[in-house]
Amino acid sequence: MASASGTAEFDEIAPVYDASRGGTARAAGFADQLAPLLDPARPVLDIGVGTGVVAAELVARGHRVCGLDLSPGMLALARGRLGQRVAVADAGRLPVRDASVSQAVSTWLLHTGVDRAAVFREVARVLRPGGRYLVIPARGIRPTDDIGRIVNDLEDRLDPGGTRQDGPRALAPTADAYGLVYGGTASERPATFEVSPRQMADSLSGGLFTGAWPVSGADLPIVAEARTRLLALPDPTTPRVRHMTDFVMTFTRTG
Ligand SMILES: C[S@@+](CC[C@H](N)C(=O)[O-])C[C@H]1O[C@@H](n2cnc3c(N)ncnc32)[C@H](O)[C@@H]1O
C-alpha cells in the first residue's frame, strides 16, 4: 500500500474529525499518557498530527511540538492550534534531517493504511541514537463485547493481512527490521465510552468509522452484513458502555 494513500478521506472528515473522535477529552487523555514519557527540554515531532488536537494538549503541558501530516484539510485545523510549527508531509518521506530528533509521537496513525515499513524506516533515520518513538494505537487491544465481536469480524474480513491493526504484535517486527526496538507498553489507561449498535452501524456506512476507512466494490456487501448483524443485537438504540485500554508503545533507536 502506498504511503501517500488514504488521506483524501481525512480532508473530507476534517471538519467533524475532533467532535466524532472524543474531542478534547480524548486528546487530553492521550497527552496525559504521553507527557510523562517526554523530555520537556527537547522538541517533540508529532507524525500524523491531524487537527493538532493532541499536540495542542502537549503544548498546554509544557512541550514544544512540531507536527506533520499529509492531509491539508486536517493540517489547516492544526495550523489554527499550533501556528507555523506544522507542515504537509508524508510520514514515509519525512522532510527532516538524519539523526536530528530526540522524540517523536504518533497517535492513531498506523492503522490508517499508511505504509508502516516506510514510517518506521523514516523514524529510524531521523531519530538520534537513543531517541524514542511513542505510539498510541487505535486498535491496540480490540474490545470483545457484542459490538466489538461484529466489528472485529468485519475488520478481519476486509483486511485479512491485518494491515490496519496497530498493536504490538502488528508493529514490533516491522519496527525491529529498521533498528527500532520495541520496549513494551507504558501509561496504560482503561477507558470507557458509550455507543449503541445503531450508532456503530451508522458509522460503518460511507466508509468505516465515519469515513476513515474507505470501502467499495466487493467489500460493500460485507459491510452491509455487519450493519445488519449490529441492528439485530438486543436494544440496538441503547448505548452500551464499552471498555478499552489506551496505552503507549515505546520504540527506541538503538544504533
Ligand atoms: C486518525 S487521524 C489521527 C490524527 C491525530 N494524530 C489524532 O490523534 O487526532 C490519522 C492522521 O494521519 C494522517 N496520515 C495518514 N497517512 C499519512 C501519511 N502517509 N503521512 C502523514 N500523515 C498521514 C491523516 O491525514 C490523519 O490526519
PDB file of C-alpha atoms and ligand atoms in Angstrom:
ATOM      1  CA  MET A   1       0.000   0.000   0.000  1.00  0.00           C
ATOM      2  CA  ALA A   2       1.441   3.369  -0.969  1.00  0.00           C
ATOM      3  CA  SER A   3       2.367   5.578   1.889  1.00  0.00           C
ATOM      4  CA  ALA A   4       0.650   8.549   0.317  1.00  0.00           C
ATOM      5  CA  SER A   5      -2.675   6.740   0.030  1.00  0.00           C
ATOM      6  CA  GLY A   6      -5.583   7.281   2.285  1.00  0.00           C
ATOM      7  CA  THR A   7      -5.587  10.928   3.289  1.00  0.00           C
ATOM      8  CA  ALA A   8      -8.290  12.247   0.916  1.00  0.00           C
ATOM      9  CA  GLU A   9     -10.873  10.903   3.339  1.00  0.00           C
ATOM     10  CA  PHE A  10      -9.221  12.848   6.139  1.00  0.00           C
ATOM     11  CA  ASP A  11      -9.594  16.060   4.112  1.00  0.00           C
ATOM     12  CA  GLU A  12     -13.281  15.254   3.881  1.00  0.00           C
ATOM     13  CA  ILE A  13     -13.866  14.437   7.531  1.00  0.00           C
ATOM     14  CA  ALA A  14     -11.561  17.143   8.930  1.00  0.00           C
ATOM     15  CA  PRO A  15     -14.429  19.482   9.922  1.00  0.00           C
ATOM     16  CA  VAL A  16     -16.109  16.748  12.012  1.00  0.00           C
ATOM     17  CA  TYR A  17     -12.987  14.834  12.999  1.00  0.00           C
ATOM     18  CA  ASP A  18     -12.484  16.128  16.528  1.00  0.00           C
ATOM     19  CA  ALA A  19     -16.151  16.017  17.513  1.00  0.00           C
ATOM     20  CA  SER A  20     -16.553  12.467  16.180  1.00  0.00           C
ATOM     21  CA  ARG A  21     -13.415  11.160  17.939  1.00  0.00           C
ATOM     22  CA  GLY A  22     -13.900  12.194  21.535  1.00  0.00           C
ATOM     23  CA  GLY A  23     -12.897  15.848  21.162  1.00  0.00           C
ATOM     24  CA  THR A  24     -10.503  17.439  23.598  1.00  0.00           C
ATOM     25  CA  ALA A  25     -11.276  14.825  26.274  1.00  0.00           C
ATOM     26  CA  ARG A  26      -9.599  12.114  24.160  1.00  0.00           C
ATOM     27  CA  ALA A  27      -6.719  14.447  23.334  1.00  0.00           C
ATOM     28  CA  ALA A  28      -6.190  15.445  26.961  1.00  0.00           C
ATOM     29  CA  GLY A  29      -6.174  11.787  27.982  1.00  0.00           C
ATOM     30  CA  PHE A  30      -3.552  10.956  25.340  1.00  0.00           C
ATOM     31  CA  ALA A  31      -1.445  13.965  26.351  1.00  0.00           C
ATOM     32  CA  ASP A  32      -1.603  12.858  29.995  1.00  0.00           C
ATOM     33  CA  GLN A  33      -0.296   9.454  28.910  1.00  0.00           C
ATOM     34  CA  LEU A  34       2.462  10.822  26.668  1.00  0.00           C
ATOM     35  CA  ALA A  35       3.702  13.809  28.668  1.00  0.00           C
ATOM     36  CA  PRO A  36       5.455  11.882  31.470  1.00  0.00           C
ATOM     37  CA  LEU A  37       7.380   9.911  28.823  1.00  0.00           C
ATOM     38  CA  LEU A  38       8.627  13.034  27.033  1.00  0.00           C
ATOM     39  CA  ASP A  39      11.521  15.351  27.876  1.00  0.00           C
ATOM     40  CA  PRO A  40      10.106  18.904  28.107  1.00  0.00           C
ATOM     41  CA  ALA A  41      13.552  20.329  27.296  1.00  0.00           C
ATOM     42  CA  ARG A  42      13.512  18.828  23.798  1.00  0.00           C
ATOM     43  CA  PRO A  43      11.067  19.359  20.920  1.00  0.00           C
ATOM     44  CA  VAL A  44       8.556  16.674  20.006  1.00  0.00           C
ATOM     45  CA  LEU A  45       7.809  15.672  16.400  1.00  0.00           C
ATOM     46  CA  ASP A  46       4.139  14.658  16.034  1.00  0.00           C
ATOM     47  CA  ILE A  47       3.867  12.497  12.900  1.00  0.00           C
ATOM     48  CA  GLY A  48       0.279  12.401  11.592  1.00  0.00           C
ATOM     49  CA  VAL A  49      -0.608  15.379  13.777  1.00  0.00           C
ATOM     50  CA  GLY A  50      -4.076  15.621  12.196  1.00  0.00           C
ATOM     51  CA  THR A  51      -6.054  18.596  13.509  1.00  0.00           C
ATOM     52  CA  GLY A  52      -3.428  19.148  16.198  1.00  0.00           C
ATOM     53  CA  VAL A  53      -5.887  18.335  18.948  1.00  0.00           C
ATOM     54  CA  VAL A  54      -3.432  16.062  20.801  1.00  0.00           C
ATOM     55  CA  ALA A  55      -0.396  18.239  20.040  1.00  0.00           C
ATOM     56  CA  ALA A  56      -2.159  21.284  21.487  1.00  0.00           C
ATOM     57  CA  GLU A  57      -2.708  19.376  24.732  1.00  0.00           C
ATOM     58  CA  LEU A  58       1.011  18.521  24.829  1.00  0.00           C
ATOM     59  CA  VAL A  59       1.818  22.204  24.325  1.00  0.00           C
ATOM     60  CA  ALA A  60      -0.526  23.005  27.219  1.00  0.00           C
ATOM     61  CA  ARG A  61       1.587  20.605  29.321  1.00  0.00           C
ATOM     62  CA  GLY A  62       4.784  22.475  28.561  1.00  0.00           C
ATOM     63  CA  HIS A  63       6.097  20.699  25.449  1.00  0.00           C
ATOM     64  CA  ARG A  64       7.274  22.241  22.177  1.00  0.00           C
ATOM     65  CA  VAL A  65       5.607  20.310  19.360  1.00  0.00           C
ATOM     66  CA  CYS A  66       6.110  20.358  15.577  1.00  0.00           C
ATOM     67  CA  GLY A  67       3.541  18.494  13.503  1.00  0.00           C
ATOM     68  CA  LEU A  68       3.497  16.825  10.093  1.00  0.00           C
ATOM     69  CA  ASP A  69       0.511  15.430   8.216  1.00  0.00           C
ATOM     70  CA  LEU A  70      -0.306  14.527   4.639  1.00  0.00           C
ATOM     71  CA  SER A  71      -3.874  15.889   4.728  1.00  0.00           C
ATOM     72  CA  PRO A  72      -4.054  19.642   4.032  1.00  0.00           C
ATOM     73  CA  GLY A  73      -7.604  19.672   5.412  1.00  0.00           C
ATOM     74  CA  MET A  74      -6.567  18.240   8.772  1.00  0.00           C
ATOM     75  CA  LEU A  75      -3.437  20.360   8.840  1.00  0.00           C
ATOM     76  CA  ALA A  76      -5.381  23.599   8.295  1.00  0.00           C
ATOM     77  CA  LEU A  77      -7.022  22.979  11.669  1.00  0.00           C
ATOM     78  CA  ALA A  78      -3.669  22.098  13.242  1.00  0.00           C
ATOM     79  CA  ARG A  79      -2.261  25.380  11.963  1.00  0.00           C
ATOM     80  CA  GLY A  80      -5.008  27.187  13.887  1.00  0.00           C
ATOM     81  CA  ARG A  81      -3.783  25.469  17.046  1.00  0.00           C
ATOM     82  CA  LEU A  82      -0.034  25.303  16.522  1.00  0.00           C
ATOM     83  CA  GLY A  83       0.708  28.155  14.105  1.00  0.00           C
ATOM     84  CA  GLN A  84       3.653  27.704  11.756  1.00  0.00           C
ATOM     85  CA  ARG A  85       5.055  24.654  13.538  1.00  0.00           C
ATOM     86  CA  VAL A  86       3.152  22.351  11.159  1.00  0.00           C
ATOM     87  CA  ALA A  87       3.797  21.213   7.584  1.00  0.00           C
ATOM     88  CA  VAL A  88       2.241  18.980   4.959  1.00  0.00           C
ATOM     89  CA  ALA A  89       4.453  15.920   4.649  1.00  0.00           C
ATOM     90  CA  ASP A  90       4.267  12.183   4.093  1.00  0.00           C
ATOM     91  CA  ALA A  91       5.164  10.138   7.145  1.00  0.00           C
ATOM     92  CA  GLY A  92       7.007   7.831   4.752  1.00  0.00           C
ATOM     93  CA  ARG A  93       9.205  10.688   3.457  1.00  0.00           C
ATOM     94  CA  LEU A  94       9.887  12.977   6.387  1.00  0.00           C
ATOM     95  CA  PRO A  95      11.370  16.382   5.498  1.00  0.00           C
ATOM     96  CA  VAL A  96      13.702  16.102   8.478  1.00  0.00           C
ATOM     97  CA  ARG A  97      17.486  15.719   8.739  1.00  0.00           C
ATOM     98  CA  ASP A  98      19.068  12.410   9.721  1.00  0.00           C
ATOM     99  CA  ALA A  99      19.555  11.835  13.457  1.00  0.00           C
ATOM    100  CA  SER A 100      18.124  15.247  14.376  1.00  0.00           C
ATOM    101  CA  VAL A 101      15.113  14.271  16.515  1.00  0.00           C
ATOM    102  CA  SER A 102      15.153  13.098  20.143  1.00  0.00           C
ATOM    103  CA  GLN A 103      11.496  12.198  20.482  1.00  0.00           C
ATOM    104  CA  ALA A 104       8.591  11.608  18.131  1.00  0.00           C
ATOM    105  CA  VAL A 105       4.976  10.606  18.709  1.00  0.00           C
ATOM    106  CA  SER A 106       2.090   9.273  16.629  1.00  0.00           C
ATOM    107  CA  THR A 107      -1.438   8.876  17.895  1.00  0.00           C
ATOM    108  CA  TRP A 108      -3.878   6.902  15.803  1.00  0.00           C
ATOM    109  CA  LEU A 109      -1.691   6.986  12.650  1.00  0.00           C
ATOM    110  CA  LEU A 110      -0.511   3.446  11.991  1.00  0.00           C
ATOM    111  CA  HIS A 111      -3.963   1.873  11.491  1.00  0.00           C
ATOM    112  CA  THR A 112      -4.863   4.223   8.620  1.00  0.00           C
ATOM    113  CA  GLY A 113      -3.401   2.190   5.768  1.00  0.00           C
ATOM    114  CA  VAL A 114      -0.161   4.178   5.777  1.00  0.00           C
ATOM    115  CA  ASP A 115       2.949   2.244   4.646  1.00  0.00           C
ATOM    116  CA  ARG A 116       4.173   1.297   8.119  1.00  0.00           C
ATOM    117  CA  ALA A 117       7.528  -0.006   6.924  1.00  0.00           C
ATOM    118  CA  ALA A 118       8.202   3.387   5.313  1.00  0.00           C
ATOM    119  CA  VAL A 119       7.177   5.188   8.511  1.00  0.00           C
ATOM    120  CA  PHE A 120       9.453   3.085  10.739  1.00  0.00           C
ATOM    121  CA  ARG A 121      12.316   3.403   8.259  1.00  0.00           C
ATOM    122  CA  GLU A 122      11.942   7.196   8.296  1.00  0.00           C
ATOM    123  CA  VAL A 123      11.530   7.414  12.064  1.00  0.00           C
ATOM    124  CA  ALA A 124      14.687   5.338  12.482  1.00  0.00           C
ATOM    125  CA  ARG A 125      16.510   7.682  10.101  1.00  0.00           C
ATOM    126  CA  VAL A 126      15.502  10.943  11.816  1.00  0.00           C
ATOM    127  CA  LEU A 127      15.846   9.784  15.433  1.00  0.00           C
ATOM    128  CA  ARG A 128      19.145  10.256  17.235  1.00  0.00           C
ATOM    129  CA  PRO A 129      20.628   7.079  18.726  1.00  0.00           C
ATOM    130  CA  GLY A 130      18.689   6.536  21.941  1.00  0.00           C
ATOM    131  CA  GLY A 131      15.789   8.619  20.622  1.00  0.00           C
ATOM    132  CA  ARG A 132      12.272   7.343  21.183  1.00  0.00           C
ATOM    133  CA  TYR A 133       9.123   6.989  19.090  1.00  0.00           C
ATOM    134  CA  LEU A 134       5.942   6.838  21.190  1.00  0.00           C
ATOM    135  CA  VAL A 135       2.840   5.390  19.542  1.00  0.00           C
ATOM    136  CA  ILE A 136      -0.739   5.316  20.809  1.00  0.00           C
ATOM    137  CA  PRO A 137      -2.615   2.757  18.706  1.00  0.00           C
ATOM    138  CA  ALA A 138      -6.228   2.989  17.608  1.00  0.00           C
ATOM    139  CA  ARG A 139      -6.827  -0.755  17.637  1.00  0.00           C
ATOM    140  CA  GLY A 140      -4.208  -1.898  20.105  1.00  0.00           C
ATOM    141  CA  ILE A 141      -6.488  -4.229  22.034  1.00  0.00           C
ATOM    142  CA  ARG A 142      -9.843  -4.548  20.377  1.00  0.00           C
ATOM    143  CA  PRO A 143     -12.999  -4.642  22.550  1.00  0.00           C
ATOM    144  CA  THR A 144     -14.695  -8.076  22.536  1.00  0.00           C
ATOM    145  CA  ASP A 145     -18.201  -7.098  23.636  1.00  0.00           C
ATOM    146  CA  ASP A 146     -21.172  -7.815  21.362  1.00  0.00           C
ATOM    147  CA  ILE A 147     -20.477  -4.786  19.148  1.00  0.00           C
ATOM    148  CA  GLY A 148     -16.750  -5.495  19.193  1.00  0.00           C
ATOM    149  CA  ARG A 149     -17.134  -9.086  18.041  1.00  0.00           C
ATOM    150  CA  ILE A 150     -19.069  -7.974  14.953  1.00  0.00           C
ATOM    151  CA  VAL A 151     -16.720  -5.102  14.141  1.00  0.00           C
ATOM    152  CA  ASN A 152     -13.605  -7.225  14.697  1.00  0.00           C
ATOM    153  CA  ASP A 153     -15.002  -9.897  12.395  1.00  0.00           C
ATOM    154  CA  LEU A 154     -15.741  -7.218   9.790  1.00  0.00           C
ATOM    155  CA  GLU A 155     -12.216  -5.783  10.032  1.00  0.00           C
ATOM    156  CA  ASP A 156     -10.668  -9.223   9.707  1.00  0.00           C
ATOM    157  CA  ARG A 157     -12.723  -9.979   6.591  1.00  0.00           C
ATOM    158  CA  LEU A 158     -11.881  -6.647   4.946  1.00  0.00           C
ATOM    159  CA  ASP A 159      -8.220  -6.744   5.966  1.00  0.00           C
ATOM    160  CA  PRO A 160      -7.108 -10.385   6.346  1.00  0.00           C
ATOM    161  CA  GLY A 161      -3.450  -9.310   6.384  1.00  0.00           C
ATOM    162  CA  GLY A 162      -4.014  -7.101   9.427  1.00  0.00           C
ATOM    163  CA  THR A 163      -2.553  -4.026   7.727  1.00  0.00           C
ATOM    164  CA  ARG A 164      -4.888  -1.840   9.764  1.00  0.00           C
ATOM    165  CA  GLN A 165      -4.129  -3.455  13.106  1.00  0.00           C
ATOM    166  CA  ASP A 166      -1.656  -1.403  15.094  1.00  0.00           C
ATOM    167  CA  GLY A 167      -0.987  -3.270  18.325  1.00  0.00           C
ATOM    168  CA  PRO A 168       2.456  -4.540  19.386  1.00  0.00           C
ATOM    169  CA  ARG A 169       2.125  -7.836  17.538  1.00  0.00           C
ATOM    170  CA  ALA A 170       1.491  -5.992  14.269  1.00  0.00           C
ATOM    171  CA  LEU A 171       4.119  -3.289  14.710  1.00  0.00           C
ATOM    172  CA  ALA A 172       7.077  -4.639  16.703  1.00  0.00           C
ATOM    173  CA  PRO A 173       8.577  -6.874  13.960  1.00  0.00           C
ATOM    174  CA  THR A 174       8.413  -4.085  11.361  1.00  0.00           C
ATOM    175  CA  ALA A 175       9.983  -1.568  13.742  1.00  0.00           C
ATOM    176  CA  ASP A 176      12.700  -4.040  14.655  1.00  0.00           C
ATOM    177  CA  ALA A 177      13.600  -4.518  10.995  1.00  0.00           C
ATOM    178  CA  TYR A 178      14.619  -0.835  10.909  1.00  0.00           C
ATOM    179  CA  GLY A 179      16.530  -0.800  14.193  1.00  0.00           C
ATOM    180  CA  LEU A 180      13.715   0.475  16.386  1.00  0.00           C
ATOM    181  CA  VAL A 181      13.441  -1.790  19.395  1.00  0.00           C
ATOM    182  CA  TYR A 182      10.006  -2.252  20.919  1.00  0.00           C
ATOM    183  CA  GLY A 183      10.238  -1.592  24.654  1.00  0.00           C
ATOM    184  CA  GLY A 184       6.750  -2.618  25.708  1.00  0.00           C
ATOM    185  CA  THR A 185       3.778  -0.554  26.744  1.00  0.00           C
ATOM    186  CA  ALA A 186       3.608   2.333  29.171  1.00  0.00           C
ATOM    187  CA  SER A 187       0.953   4.619  30.632  1.00  0.00           C
ATOM    188  CA  GLU A 188      -1.854   2.088  30.387  1.00  0.00           C
ATOM    189  CA  ARG A 189      -5.196   3.772  30.919  1.00  0.00           C
ATOM    190  CA  PRO A 190      -8.522   1.950  30.983  1.00  0.00           C
ATOM    191  CA  ALA A 191     -11.215   3.996  29.276  1.00  0.00           C
ATOM    192  CA  THR A 192     -14.941   3.652  28.764  1.00  0.00           C
ATOM    193  CA  PHE A 193     -17.116   5.129  26.093  1.00  0.00           C
ATOM    194  CA  GLU A 194     -20.738   4.733  25.039  1.00  0.00           C
ATOM    195  CA  VAL A 195     -22.065   3.724  21.668  1.00  0.00           C
ATOM    196  CA  SER A 196     -25.235   1.959  20.549  1.00  0.00           C
ATOM    197  CA  PRO A 197     -25.302  -0.751  17.894  1.00  0.00           C
ATOM    198  CA  ARG A 198     -27.238   1.674  15.678  1.00  0.00           C
ATOM    199  CA  GLN A 199     -24.597   4.397  16.081  1.00  0.00           C
ATOM    200  CA  MET A 200     -21.894   1.880  15.238  1.00  0.00           C
ATOM    201  CA  ALA A 201     -23.885   0.643  12.225  1.00  0.00           C
ATOM    202  CA  ASP A 202     -24.252   4.246  11.028  1.00  0.00           C
ATOM    203  CA  SER A 203     -20.535   4.870  11.441  1.00  0.00           C
ATOM    204  CA  LEU A 204     -19.852   1.940   9.102  1.00  0.00           C
ATOM    205  CA  SER A 205     -21.808   3.360   6.176  1.00  0.00           C
ATOM    206  CA  GLY A 206     -19.993   5.554   3.647  1.00  0.00           C
ATOM    207  CA  GLY A 207     -16.604   4.243   4.800  1.00  0.00           C
ATOM    208  CA  LEU A 208     -15.915   2.598   8.135  1.00  0.00           C
ATOM    209  CA  PHE A 209     -15.711   4.763  11.239  1.00  0.00           C
ATOM    210  CA  THR A 210     -17.314   7.850   9.721  1.00  0.00           C
ATOM    211  CA  GLY A 211     -15.275   7.818   6.542  1.00  0.00           C
ATOM    212  CA  ALA A 212     -11.837   6.938   7.882  1.00  0.00           C
ATOM    213  CA  TRP A 213     -11.618   3.530   6.163  1.00  0.00           C
ATOM    214  CA  PRO A 214     -12.992   3.718   2.604  1.00  0.00           C
ATOM    215  CA  VAL A 215     -14.885   0.692   1.323  1.00  0.00           C
ATOM    216  CA  SER A 216     -16.114  -0.040  -2.179  1.00  0.00           C
ATOM    217  CA  GLY A 217     -16.920  -2.794  -4.646  1.00  0.00           C
ATOM    218  CA  ALA A 218     -16.881  -6.321  -3.280  1.00  0.00           C
ATOM    219  CA  ASP A 219     -16.445  -5.038   0.282  1.00  0.00           C
ATOM    220  CA  LEU A 220     -19.822  -3.280   0.370  1.00  0.00           C
ATOM    221  CA  PRO A 221     -21.905  -6.448   0.961  1.00  0.00           C
ATOM    222  CA  ILE A 222     -19.525  -7.432   3.798  1.00  0.00           C
ATOM    223  CA  VAL A 223     -20.143  -4.069   5.461  1.00  0.00           C
ATOM    224  CA  ALA A 224     -23.895  -4.365   4.844  1.00  0.00           C
ATOM    225  CA  GLU A 225     -23.882  -7.771   6.557  1.00  0.00           C
ATOM    226  CA  ALA A 226     -22.085  -6.331   9.594  1.00  0.00           C
ATOM    227  CA  ARG A 227     -24.619  -3.494   9.786  1.00  0.00           C
ATOM    228  CA  THR A 228     -27.473  -5.994   9.702  1.00  0.00           C
ATOM    229  CA  ARG A 229     -25.848  -8.010  12.498  1.00  0.00           C
ATOM    230  CA  LEU A 230     -25.380  -4.875  14.602  1.00  0.00           C
ATOM    231  CA  LEU A 231     -29.005  -3.822  14.166  1.00  0.00           C
ATOM    232  CA  ALA A 232     -30.139  -7.337  15.138  1.00  0.00           C
ATOM    233  CA  LEU A 233     -28.475  -7.065  18.566  1.00  0.00           C
ATOM    234  CA  PRO A 234     -30.853  -6.611  21.531  1.00  0.00           C
ATOM    235  CA  ASP A 235     -31.861  -2.971  22.179  1.00  0.00           C
ATOM    236  CA  PRO A 236     -29.934  -1.618  19.185  1.00  0.00           C
ATOM    237  CA  THR A 237     -30.660   2.017  20.022  1.00  0.00           C
ATOM    238  CA  THR A 238     -29.469   1.736  23.632  1.00  0.00           C
ATOM    239  CA  PRO A 239     -25.849   2.818  24.123  1.00  0.00           C
ATOM    240  CA  ARG A 240     -23.535   0.178  25.593  1.00  0.00           C
ATOM    241  CA  VAL A 241     -20.771   1.174  27.949  1.00  0.00           C
ATOM    242  CA  ARG A 242     -17.723  -0.151  26.146  1.00  0.00           C
ATOM    243  CA  HIS A 243     -14.317  -0.753  27.694  1.00  0.00           C
ATOM    244  CA  MET A 244     -10.902  -0.397  26.172  1.00  0.00           C
ATOM    245  CA  THR A 245      -7.377   0.279  27.346  1.00  0.00           C
ATOM    246  CA  ASP A 246      -5.368   3.078  25.801  1.00  0.00           C
ATOM    247  CA  PHE A 247      -1.616   2.593  26.031  1.00  0.00           C
ATOM    248  CA  VAL A 248       1.637   3.958  24.695  1.00  0.00           C
ATOM    249  CA  MET A 249       4.091   1.726  22.817  1.00  0.00           C
ATOM    250  CA  THR A 250       7.724   2.774  23.002  1.00  0.00           C
ATOM    251  CA  PHE A 251      10.245   2.188  20.231  1.00  0.00           C
ATOM    252  CA  THR A 252      13.889   3.149  20.780  1.00  0.00           C
ATOM    253  CA  ARG A 253      16.559   3.693  18.147  1.00  0.00           C
ATOM    254  CA  THR A 254      19.450   1.606  19.288  1.00  0.00           C
ATOM    255  CA  GLY A 255      22.239   2.091  16.742  1.00  0.00           C
TER     256      GLY A 255
HETATM  257  C1  LIG B   1      -6.902   9.086  12.671  1.00  0.00           C
HETATM  258  S1  LIG B   1      -6.053  10.572  12.269  1.00  0.00           S
HETATM  259  C2  LIG B   1      -5.167  10.940  13.801  1.00  0.00           C
HETATM  260  C3  LIG B   1      -4.779  12.372  13.908  1.00  0.00           C
HETATM  261  C4  LIG B   1      -4.159  12.772  15.242  1.00  0.00           C
HETATM  262  N1  LIG B   1      -2.887  12.122  15.459  1.00  0.00           N
HETATM  263  C5  LIG B   1      -5.102  12.471  16.372  1.00  0.00           C
HETATM  264  O1  LIG B   1      -4.849  11.579  17.179  1.00  0.00           O
HETATM  265  O2  LIG B   1      -6.134  13.161  16.450  1.00  0.00           O
HETATM  266  C6  LIG B   1      -4.759   9.974  11.226  1.00  0.00           C
HETATM  267  C7  LIG B   1      -3.974  11.095  10.588  1.00  0.00           C
HETATM  268  O3  LIG B   1      -2.881  10.514   9.889  1.00  0.00           O
HETATM  269  C8  LIG B   1      -2.696  11.238   8.699  1.00  0.00           C
HETATM  270  N2  LIG B   1      -1.963  10.417   7.735  1.00  0.00           N
HETATM  271  C9  LIG B   1      -2.371   9.274   7.111  1.00  0.00           C
HETATM  272  N3  LIG B   1      -1.415   8.832   6.280  1.00  0.00           N
HETATM  273  C10 LIG B   1      -0.377   9.708   6.384  1.00  0.00           C
HETATM  274  C11 LIG B   1       0.896   9.791   5.770  1.00  0.00           C
HETATM  275  N4  LIG B   1       1.307   8.903   4.854  1.00  0.00           N
HETATM  276  N5  LIG B   1       1.697  10.813   6.110  1.00  0.00           N
HETATM  277  C12 LIG B   1       1.307  11.737   7.018  1.00  0.00           C
HETATM  278  N6  LIG B   1       0.106  11.710   7.620  1.00  0.00           N
HETATM  279  C13 LIG B   1      -0.737  10.715   7.306  1.00  0.00           C
HETATM  280  C14 LIG B   1      -4.099  11.576   8.258  1.00  0.00           C
HETATM  281  O4  LIG B   1      -4.119  12.642   7.331  1.00  0.00           O
HETATM  282  C15 LIG B   1      -4.753  11.916   9.596  1.00  0.00           C
HETATM  283  O5  LIG B   1      -4.627  13.278   9.894  1.00  0.00           O
END
